[in-house]
Every structure is written in structure tokens, then in C-alpha cells.
CSV table of C-alpha atoms in Angstrom, one decimal:
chain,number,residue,atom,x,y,z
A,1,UNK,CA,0.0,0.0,0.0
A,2,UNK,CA,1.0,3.5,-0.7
A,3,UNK,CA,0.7,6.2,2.4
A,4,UNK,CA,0.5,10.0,3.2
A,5,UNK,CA,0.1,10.4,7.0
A,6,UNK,CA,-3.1,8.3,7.9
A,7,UNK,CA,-4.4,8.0,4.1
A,8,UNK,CA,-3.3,4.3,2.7
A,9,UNK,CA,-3.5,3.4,-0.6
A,10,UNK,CA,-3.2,0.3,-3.7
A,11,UNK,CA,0.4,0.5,-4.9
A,12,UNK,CA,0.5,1.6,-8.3
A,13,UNK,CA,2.6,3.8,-10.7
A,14,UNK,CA,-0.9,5.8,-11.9
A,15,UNK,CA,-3.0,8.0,-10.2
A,16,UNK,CA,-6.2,7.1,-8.2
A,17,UNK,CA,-7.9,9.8,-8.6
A,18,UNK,CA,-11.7,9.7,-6.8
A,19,UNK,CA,-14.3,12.9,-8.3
A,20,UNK,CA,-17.0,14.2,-6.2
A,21,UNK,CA,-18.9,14.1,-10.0
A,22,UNK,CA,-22.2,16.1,-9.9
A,23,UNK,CA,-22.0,17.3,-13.1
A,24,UNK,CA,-19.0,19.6,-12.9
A,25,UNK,CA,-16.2,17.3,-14.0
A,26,UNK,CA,-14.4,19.7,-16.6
A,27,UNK,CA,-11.6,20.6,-14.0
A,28,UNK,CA,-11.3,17.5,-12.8
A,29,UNK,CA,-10.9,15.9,-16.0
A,30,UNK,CA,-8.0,18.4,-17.4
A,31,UNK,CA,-6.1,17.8,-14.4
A,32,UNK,CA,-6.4,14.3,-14.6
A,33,UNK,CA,-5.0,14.3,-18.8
A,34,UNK,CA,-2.2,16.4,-17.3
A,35,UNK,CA,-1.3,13.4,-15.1
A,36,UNK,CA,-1.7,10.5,-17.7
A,37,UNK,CA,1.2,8.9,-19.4
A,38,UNK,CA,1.8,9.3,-22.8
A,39,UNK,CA,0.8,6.0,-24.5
A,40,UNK,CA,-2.1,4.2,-24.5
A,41,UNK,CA,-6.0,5.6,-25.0
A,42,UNK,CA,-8.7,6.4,-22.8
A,43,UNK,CA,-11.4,3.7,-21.5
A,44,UNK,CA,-14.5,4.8,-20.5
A,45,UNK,CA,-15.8,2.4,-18.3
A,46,UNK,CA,-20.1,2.3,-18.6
A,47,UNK,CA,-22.0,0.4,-16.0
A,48,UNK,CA,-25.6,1.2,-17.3
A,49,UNK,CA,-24.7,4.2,-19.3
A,50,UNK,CA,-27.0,6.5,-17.2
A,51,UNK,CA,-28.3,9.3,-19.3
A,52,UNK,CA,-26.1,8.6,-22.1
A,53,UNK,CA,-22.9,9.3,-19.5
A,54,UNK,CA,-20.7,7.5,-21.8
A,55,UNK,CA,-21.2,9.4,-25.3
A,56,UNK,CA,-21.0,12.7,-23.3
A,57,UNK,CA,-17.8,11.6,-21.7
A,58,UNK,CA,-16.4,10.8,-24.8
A,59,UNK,CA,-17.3,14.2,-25.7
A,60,UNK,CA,-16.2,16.4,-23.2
A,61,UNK,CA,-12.8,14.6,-23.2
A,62,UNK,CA,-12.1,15.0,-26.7
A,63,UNK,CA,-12.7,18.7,-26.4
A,64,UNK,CA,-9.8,19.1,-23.4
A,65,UNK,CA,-7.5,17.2,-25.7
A,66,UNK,CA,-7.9,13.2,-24.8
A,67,UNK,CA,-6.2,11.1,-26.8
A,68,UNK,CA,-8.4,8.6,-28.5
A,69,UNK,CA,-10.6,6.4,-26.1
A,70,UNK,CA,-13.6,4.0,-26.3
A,71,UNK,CA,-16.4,2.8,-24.2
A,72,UNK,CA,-16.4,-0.8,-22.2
A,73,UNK,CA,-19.6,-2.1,-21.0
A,74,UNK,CA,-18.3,-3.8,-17.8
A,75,UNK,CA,-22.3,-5.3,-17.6
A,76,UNK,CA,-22.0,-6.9,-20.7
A,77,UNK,CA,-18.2,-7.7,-22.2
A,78,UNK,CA,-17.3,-11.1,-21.9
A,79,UNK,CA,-14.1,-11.1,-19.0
A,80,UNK,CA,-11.2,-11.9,-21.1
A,81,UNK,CA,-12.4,-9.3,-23.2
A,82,UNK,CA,-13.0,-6.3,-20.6
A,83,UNK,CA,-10.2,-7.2,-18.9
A,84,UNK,CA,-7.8,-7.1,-22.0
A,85,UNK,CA,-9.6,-3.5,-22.6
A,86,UNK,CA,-8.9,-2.0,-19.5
A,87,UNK,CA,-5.4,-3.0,-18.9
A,88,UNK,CA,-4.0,-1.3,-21.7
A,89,UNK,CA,-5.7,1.8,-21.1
A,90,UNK,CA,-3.7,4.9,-20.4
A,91,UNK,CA,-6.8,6.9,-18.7
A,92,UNK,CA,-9.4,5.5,-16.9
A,93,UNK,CA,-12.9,6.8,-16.4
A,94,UNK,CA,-15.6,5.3,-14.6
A,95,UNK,CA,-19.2,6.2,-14.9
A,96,UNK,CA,-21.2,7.9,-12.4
A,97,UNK,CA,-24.9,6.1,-11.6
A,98,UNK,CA,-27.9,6.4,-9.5
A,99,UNK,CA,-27.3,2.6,-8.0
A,100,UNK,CA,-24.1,2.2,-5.9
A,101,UNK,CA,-25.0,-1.6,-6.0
A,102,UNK,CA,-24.6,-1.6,-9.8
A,103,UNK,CA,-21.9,-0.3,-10.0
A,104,UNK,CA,-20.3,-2.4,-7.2
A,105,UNK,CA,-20.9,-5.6,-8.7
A,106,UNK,CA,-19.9,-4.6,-12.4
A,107,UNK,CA,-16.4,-3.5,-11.1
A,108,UNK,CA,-15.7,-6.2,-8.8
A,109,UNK,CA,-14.1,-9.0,-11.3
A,110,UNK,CA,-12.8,-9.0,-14.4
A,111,UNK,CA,-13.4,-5.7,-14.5
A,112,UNK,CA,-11.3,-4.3,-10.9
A,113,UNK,CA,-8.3,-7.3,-12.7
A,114,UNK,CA,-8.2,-4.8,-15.8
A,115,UNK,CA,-7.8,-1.4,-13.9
A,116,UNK,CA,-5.4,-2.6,-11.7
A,117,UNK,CA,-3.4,-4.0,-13.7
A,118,UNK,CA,-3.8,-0.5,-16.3
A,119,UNK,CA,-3.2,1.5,-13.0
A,120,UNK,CA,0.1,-0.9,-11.5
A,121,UNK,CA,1.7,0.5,-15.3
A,122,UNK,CA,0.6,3.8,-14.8
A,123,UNK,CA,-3.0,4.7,-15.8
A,124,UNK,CA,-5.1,7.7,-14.0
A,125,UNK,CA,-8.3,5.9,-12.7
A,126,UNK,CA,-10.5,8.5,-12.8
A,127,UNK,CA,-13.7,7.4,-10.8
A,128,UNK,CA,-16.6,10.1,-10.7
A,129,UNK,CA,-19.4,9.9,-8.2
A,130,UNK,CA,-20.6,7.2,-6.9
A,131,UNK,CA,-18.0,4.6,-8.6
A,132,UNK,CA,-15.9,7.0,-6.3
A,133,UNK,CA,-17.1,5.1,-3.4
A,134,UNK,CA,-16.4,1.8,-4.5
A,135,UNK,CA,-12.9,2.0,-4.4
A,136,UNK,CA,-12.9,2.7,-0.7
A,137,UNK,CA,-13.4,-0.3,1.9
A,138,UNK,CA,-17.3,0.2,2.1
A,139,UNK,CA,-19.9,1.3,0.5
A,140,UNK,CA,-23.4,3.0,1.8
A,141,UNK,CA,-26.8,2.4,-0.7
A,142,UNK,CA,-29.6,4.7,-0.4
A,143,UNK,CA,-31.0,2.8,2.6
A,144,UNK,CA,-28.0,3.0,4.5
A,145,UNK,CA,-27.0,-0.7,4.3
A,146,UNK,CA,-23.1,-0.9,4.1
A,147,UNK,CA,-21.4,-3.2,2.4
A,148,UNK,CA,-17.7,-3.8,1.6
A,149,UNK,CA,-15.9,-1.9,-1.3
A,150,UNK,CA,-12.7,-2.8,-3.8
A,151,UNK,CA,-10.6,-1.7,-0.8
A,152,UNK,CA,-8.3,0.2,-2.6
A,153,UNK,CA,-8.3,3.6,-0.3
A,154,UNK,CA,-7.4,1.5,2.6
A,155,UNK,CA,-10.0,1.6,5.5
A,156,UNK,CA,-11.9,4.8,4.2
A,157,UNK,CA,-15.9,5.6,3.0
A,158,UNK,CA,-16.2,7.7,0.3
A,159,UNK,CA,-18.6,9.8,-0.1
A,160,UNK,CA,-19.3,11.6,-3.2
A,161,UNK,CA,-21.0,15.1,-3.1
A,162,UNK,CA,-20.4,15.5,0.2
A,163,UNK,CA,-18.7,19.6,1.2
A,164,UNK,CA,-18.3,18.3,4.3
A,165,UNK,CA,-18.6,14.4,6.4
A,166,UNK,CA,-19.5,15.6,9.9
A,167,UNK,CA,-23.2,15.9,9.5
A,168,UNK,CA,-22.9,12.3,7.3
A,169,UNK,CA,-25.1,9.8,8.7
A,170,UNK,CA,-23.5,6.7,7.2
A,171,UNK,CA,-20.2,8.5,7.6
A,172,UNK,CA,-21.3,8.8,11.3
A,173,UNK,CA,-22.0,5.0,11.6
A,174,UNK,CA,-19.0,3.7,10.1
A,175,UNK,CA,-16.8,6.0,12.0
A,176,UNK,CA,-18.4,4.6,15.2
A,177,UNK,CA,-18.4,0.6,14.3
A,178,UNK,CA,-14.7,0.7,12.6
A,179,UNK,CA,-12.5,3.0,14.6
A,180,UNK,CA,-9.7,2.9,11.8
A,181,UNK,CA,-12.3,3.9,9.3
A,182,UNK,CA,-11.6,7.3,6.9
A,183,UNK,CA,-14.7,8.8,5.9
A,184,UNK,CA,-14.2,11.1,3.0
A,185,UNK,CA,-16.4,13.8,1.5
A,186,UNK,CA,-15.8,14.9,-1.8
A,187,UNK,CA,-17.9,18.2,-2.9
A,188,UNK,CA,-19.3,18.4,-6.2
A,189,UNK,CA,-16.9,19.7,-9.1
A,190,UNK,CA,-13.8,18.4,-6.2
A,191,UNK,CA,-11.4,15.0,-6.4
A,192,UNK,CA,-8.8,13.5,-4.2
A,193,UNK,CA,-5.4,12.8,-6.2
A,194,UNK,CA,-3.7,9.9,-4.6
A,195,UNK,CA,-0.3,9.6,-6.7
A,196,UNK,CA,2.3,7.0,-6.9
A,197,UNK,CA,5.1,8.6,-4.6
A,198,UNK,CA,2.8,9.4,-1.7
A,199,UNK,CA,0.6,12.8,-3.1
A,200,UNK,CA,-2.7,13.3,-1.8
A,201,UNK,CA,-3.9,16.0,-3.7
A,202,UNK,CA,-7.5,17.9,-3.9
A,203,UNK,CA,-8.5,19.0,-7.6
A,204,UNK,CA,-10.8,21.1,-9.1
A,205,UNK,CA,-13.1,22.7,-6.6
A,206,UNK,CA,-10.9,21.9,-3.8
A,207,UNK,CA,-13.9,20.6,-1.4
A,208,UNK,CA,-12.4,17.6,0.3
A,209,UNK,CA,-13.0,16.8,4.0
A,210,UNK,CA,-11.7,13.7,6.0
A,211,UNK,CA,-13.0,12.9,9.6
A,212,UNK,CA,-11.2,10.1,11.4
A,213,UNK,CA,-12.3,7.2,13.5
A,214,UNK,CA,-11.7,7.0,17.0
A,215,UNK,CA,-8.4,5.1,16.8
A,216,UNK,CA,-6.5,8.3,15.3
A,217,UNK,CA,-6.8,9.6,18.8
A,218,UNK,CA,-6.8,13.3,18.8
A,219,UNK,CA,-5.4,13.8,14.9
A,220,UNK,CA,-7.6,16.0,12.8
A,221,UNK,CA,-8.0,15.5,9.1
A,222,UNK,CA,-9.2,17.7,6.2
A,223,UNK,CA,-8.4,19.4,3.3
């Protein structure tokens, strides 16, 4: 795992970068080209394609510059095919959706295989909204259930569109049953950087808050 301070992370040589989404991604997006090595395309990773999120992505990238990319339905490719997609990719970005459960199960696999093998040789992972969260160690549905994540952000709840954690009810609750747990709020149009030689890095908007279990003692997080 790679580590700045409390914050632990998959070893990689790319960028795991986690977007508070909402609909401002532009920032977010450029910085995350900046970062990206210079071969290999970009994968846009659909799990549903919610209101046509992939086409748009495809898009809005091209216009800051992306190099060329294509879509891969992780609900539908066969797994030695989505695999092979993703692991040569030089970018990475995962689709937003309404379902946290959805998208959970389509990247758990073949699919997680690919980006971790795109991301140990390099690749930004660029995962916007609520595919945000499932690279932390749990995820929260819309009823509050939690569930266990990828794991990659070691020990820490992600929680897209969130300015802030401390009035977080399922931030709240994981902080009190796992007192090593990270809760993290990214605000809309906001990401957390995590880099390959220890950065931890807020883009775009900037909003990123950490709150800390009871086993930090008295430490104090935020950005």
C-alpha cells in the first residue's frame, strides 16, 4: 500500500484519482490528462450508461484534448475481453450512476483485474461519483446498508457530493463501528489525487474533507 500520513493506498505507478462528480467534471478531467502517461488511450468504463454518461464523456474529453478512447460495457463484455480493454488503457474513467450496488458488482471481477493492472503500469483511474465510493473499503446504498468496497483507499468511506462528512449519517456510523475507518467527502466539481510517490492532492473545486475514527486519537483530518 501507498501512504501520506493516515491515508493508505493500492500500490501503483498511476493516479487514483476519486471525483466528487455532480456534473461539474471539466476541472477535474484536465487535471487528470495532465497526469496521464503518454501512451495508451482512454477507456470509458459504462455500468448502465446513465443518461447517455458515456457518449458525453467521450465528448467532453475530446474537447480538453484526450487522446483517442472507447467505451467498455463492464455489464456486458465477456471477462477476457473487458479485462484485456482495461489494462492497456492509459486513462481510466468510470461512470457515475444512481445505483451504488450496480456499479459495485460490475467492477468487482474481471473488471477491478483490468484497472489494476492498467493502473500498476501507470494509468489515471479516474472514478466520478458514486464509482468513487467503491474504491474505498465500504460502501453505503440509499438505505444505509453498508457493504464492503474494492478496498483500494485502505480503510476509508467515500462519499461523493459531500462539502463536508461531519453531519454524514452513514459517515457517522462507520466512524463509530470501525474506529480505523476514513470517511471522506468529496464536494461536487472536487477529487482526491492519490499519486504513486505518496501525493494526496485535492482537484478542481478543492472541497475535500476527511474525519477520522476514534483510533486516530486526537489527529484532525481535512483538506
Amino acid at each position: 500500500m501507498a501512504s501520506s500520513n493516515v491515508l493508505r493506498w493500492l500500490d501503483g505507478r498511476g493516479w487514483l484519482v476519486l471525483s466528487g462528480g455532480g456534473g461539474q467534471t471539466g476541472a477535474v478531467r484536465a487535471q487528470a490528462l495532465g497526469r496521464a502517461a503518454a501512451d495508451g488511450g482512454v477507456a470509458y468504463v459504462s455500468l448502465g450508461n446513465h443518461d447517455g454518461w458515456s457518449e458525453r464523456a467521450l465528448a467532453d474529453m475530446d474537447g480538453l484534448g484526450a487522446p483517442p478512447g472507447y467505451i467498455v460495457d463492464a455489464l456486458t463484455e465477456d471477462d477476457q475481453t473487458l479485462t484485456a480493454l482495461l489494462a492497456e488503457a492509459g486513462i481510466v474513467v468510470i461512470e457515475d450512476g444512481p445505483d451504488v450496488a450496480i456499479l459495485r458488482s460490475g467492477l468487482m471481477g474481471a473488471a477491478a483485474a483490468g484497472i489494476q493492472t492498467a493502473f500498476e503500469n501507470g494509468a489515471v483511474i479516474l472514478a466520478e461519483g458514486l464509482s468513487a465510493m467503491v474504491f474505498g473499503a465500504w460502501v453505503v446504498n440509499a438505505a444505509g446498508e453498508v457493504s464492503s468496497g474494492l478496498g483500494w483507499f485502505e480503510n476509508a468511506l467515500v462519499l461523493p457530493g459531500a462539502a463536508s462528512v461531519a453531519q454524514s449519517g452513514p459517515a457517522q456510523k462507520v466512524l463509530r463501528e470501525h474506529p480505523a475507518a476514513i470517511a471522506v467527502g468529496l464536494g461536487v466539481g472536487s477529487a482526491l489525487a492519490l499519486g504513486p510517490d505518496g501525493e494526496v492532492e485535492a482537484w478542481g473545486g478543492r472541497q475535500v474533507t476527511v474525519a477520522l475514527g476514534s483510533a486516530y486519537g486526537s489527529a484532525k483530518g481535512g483538506e
